[in-house]
Coordinates of C-alpha atoms in Angstrom, one line a residue:
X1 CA -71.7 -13.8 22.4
X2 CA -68.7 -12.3 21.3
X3 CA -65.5 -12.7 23.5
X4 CA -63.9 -9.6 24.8
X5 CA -60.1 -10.0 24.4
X6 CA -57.8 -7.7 26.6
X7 CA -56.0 -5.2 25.3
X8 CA -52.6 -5.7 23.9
X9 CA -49.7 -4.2 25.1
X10 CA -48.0 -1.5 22.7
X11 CA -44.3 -2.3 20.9
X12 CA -42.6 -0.2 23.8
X13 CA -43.8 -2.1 26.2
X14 CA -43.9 -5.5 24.7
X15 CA -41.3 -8.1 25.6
X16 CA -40.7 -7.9 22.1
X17 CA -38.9 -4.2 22.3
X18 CA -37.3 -5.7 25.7
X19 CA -35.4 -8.2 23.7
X20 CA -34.5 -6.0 21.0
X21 CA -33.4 -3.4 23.5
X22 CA -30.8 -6.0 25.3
X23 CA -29.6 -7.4 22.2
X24 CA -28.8 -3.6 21.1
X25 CA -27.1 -3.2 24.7
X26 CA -25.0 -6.4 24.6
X27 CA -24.0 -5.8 20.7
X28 CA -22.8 -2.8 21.9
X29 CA -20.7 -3.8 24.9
X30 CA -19.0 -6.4 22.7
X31 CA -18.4 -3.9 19.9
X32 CA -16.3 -1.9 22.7
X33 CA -15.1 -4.6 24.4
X34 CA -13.2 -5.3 20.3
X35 CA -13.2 -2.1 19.2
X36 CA -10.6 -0.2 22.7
X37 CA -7.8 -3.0 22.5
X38 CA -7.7 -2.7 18.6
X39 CA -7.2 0.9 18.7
X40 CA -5.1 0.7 21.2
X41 CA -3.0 -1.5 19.7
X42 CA -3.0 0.2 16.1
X43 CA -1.5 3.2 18.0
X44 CA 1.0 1.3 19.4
X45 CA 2.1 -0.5 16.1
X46 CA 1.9 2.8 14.7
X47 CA 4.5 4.3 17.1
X48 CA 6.4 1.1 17.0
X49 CA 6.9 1.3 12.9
X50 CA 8.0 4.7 13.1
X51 CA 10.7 4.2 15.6
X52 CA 11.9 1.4 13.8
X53 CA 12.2 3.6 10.6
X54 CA 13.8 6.1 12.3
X55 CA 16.4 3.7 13.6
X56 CA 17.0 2.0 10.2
X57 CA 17.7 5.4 9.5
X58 CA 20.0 6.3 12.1
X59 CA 22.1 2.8 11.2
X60 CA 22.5 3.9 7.7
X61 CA 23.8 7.6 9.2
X62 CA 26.2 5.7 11.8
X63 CA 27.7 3.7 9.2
X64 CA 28.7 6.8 6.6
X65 CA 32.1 7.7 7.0
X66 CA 32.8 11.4 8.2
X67 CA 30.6 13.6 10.5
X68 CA 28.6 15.7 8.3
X69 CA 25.0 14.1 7.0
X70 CA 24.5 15.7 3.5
X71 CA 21.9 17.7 3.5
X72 CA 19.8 15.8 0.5
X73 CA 20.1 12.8 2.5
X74 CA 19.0 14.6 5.6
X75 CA 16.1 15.3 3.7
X76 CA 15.4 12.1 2.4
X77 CA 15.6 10.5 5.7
X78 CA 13.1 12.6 7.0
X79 CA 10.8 12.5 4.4
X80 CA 11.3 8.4 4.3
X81 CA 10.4 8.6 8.2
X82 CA 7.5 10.9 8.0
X83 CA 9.9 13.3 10.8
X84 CA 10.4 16.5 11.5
X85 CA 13.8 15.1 13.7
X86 CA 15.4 12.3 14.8
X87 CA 17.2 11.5 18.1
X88 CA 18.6 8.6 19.3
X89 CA 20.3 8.3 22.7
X90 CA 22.6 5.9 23.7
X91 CA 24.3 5.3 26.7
X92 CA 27.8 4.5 25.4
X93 CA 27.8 6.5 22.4
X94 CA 26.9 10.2 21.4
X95 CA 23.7 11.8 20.1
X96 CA 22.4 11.5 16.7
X97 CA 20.7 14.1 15.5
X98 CA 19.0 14.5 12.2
X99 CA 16.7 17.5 12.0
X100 CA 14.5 20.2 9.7
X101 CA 15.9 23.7 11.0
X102 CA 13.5 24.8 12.9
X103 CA 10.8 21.7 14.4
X104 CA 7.8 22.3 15.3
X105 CA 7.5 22.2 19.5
X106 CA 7.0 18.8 21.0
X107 CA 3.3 18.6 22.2
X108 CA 3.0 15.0 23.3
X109 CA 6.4 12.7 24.5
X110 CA 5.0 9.2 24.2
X111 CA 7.1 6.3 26.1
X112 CA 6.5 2.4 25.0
X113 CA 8.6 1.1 26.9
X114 CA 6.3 2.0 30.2
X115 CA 2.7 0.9 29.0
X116 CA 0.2 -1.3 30.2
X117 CA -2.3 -2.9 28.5
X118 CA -5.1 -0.6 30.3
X119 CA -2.7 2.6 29.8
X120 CA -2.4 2.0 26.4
X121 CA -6.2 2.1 25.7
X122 CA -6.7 5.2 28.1
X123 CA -4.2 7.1 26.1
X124 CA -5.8 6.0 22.5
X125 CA -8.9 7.4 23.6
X126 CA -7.2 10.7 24.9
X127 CA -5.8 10.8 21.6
X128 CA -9.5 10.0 20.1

């Protein structure tokens, strides 16, 4: 007599697709959980770098003698800061001001010096 075996279950309901549908879900969660902060913080290095050009550039106009910036060294400046201006306020001193003639108008003003790690991640994906 031949033995009747029970029917088997299909792949999508099979403990089989469970397990492969948790590790998909977990892989995932762990890719975010790397993948917000590192965004996040290539934005903020990206900011970062570009301020600190901008200031190196601002030290090398401070230092010239006279008031005047040339105008091929305005332009180099800009071009070496990937800027359309440069402003830098100080509380002691006056405002230096290196600009194209006409800038384009300031869509986004971005502050580092008020960020948090969870800000900074909400903002990248704003940006995103």
């Amino acid at each position: 007599m031949t033995e009747i075996q029970p029917p088997r279950p299909g792949f999508l309901k099979g403990l089989s697709f469970r397990l492969l549908l948790l590790t998909v879900f977990f892989v995932m969660i762990a890719e975010f959980l790397i993948w917000a902060p590192s965004i996040s913080r290539f934005r903020k290095v990206y900011f970062e770098e570009n301020i600190t050009r901008a200031h190196l550039s601002m030290l090398a106009v401070e230092v010239m003698p006279g008031e005047k910036v040339e105008k091929p060294l305005e332009e180099a400046l800009l071009f070496h800061t990937e800027a359309y201006g440069i402003v830098v306020n100080r509380p002691d001193r006056r405002m230096l001001m290196v600009s194209k003639e006409m800038p384009p108008k300031v869509d986004l003003t971005i502050d580092n010096t008020k960020g948090t790690f969870m800000n900074w991640i909400m903002e990248a994906f704003s940006t995103l």
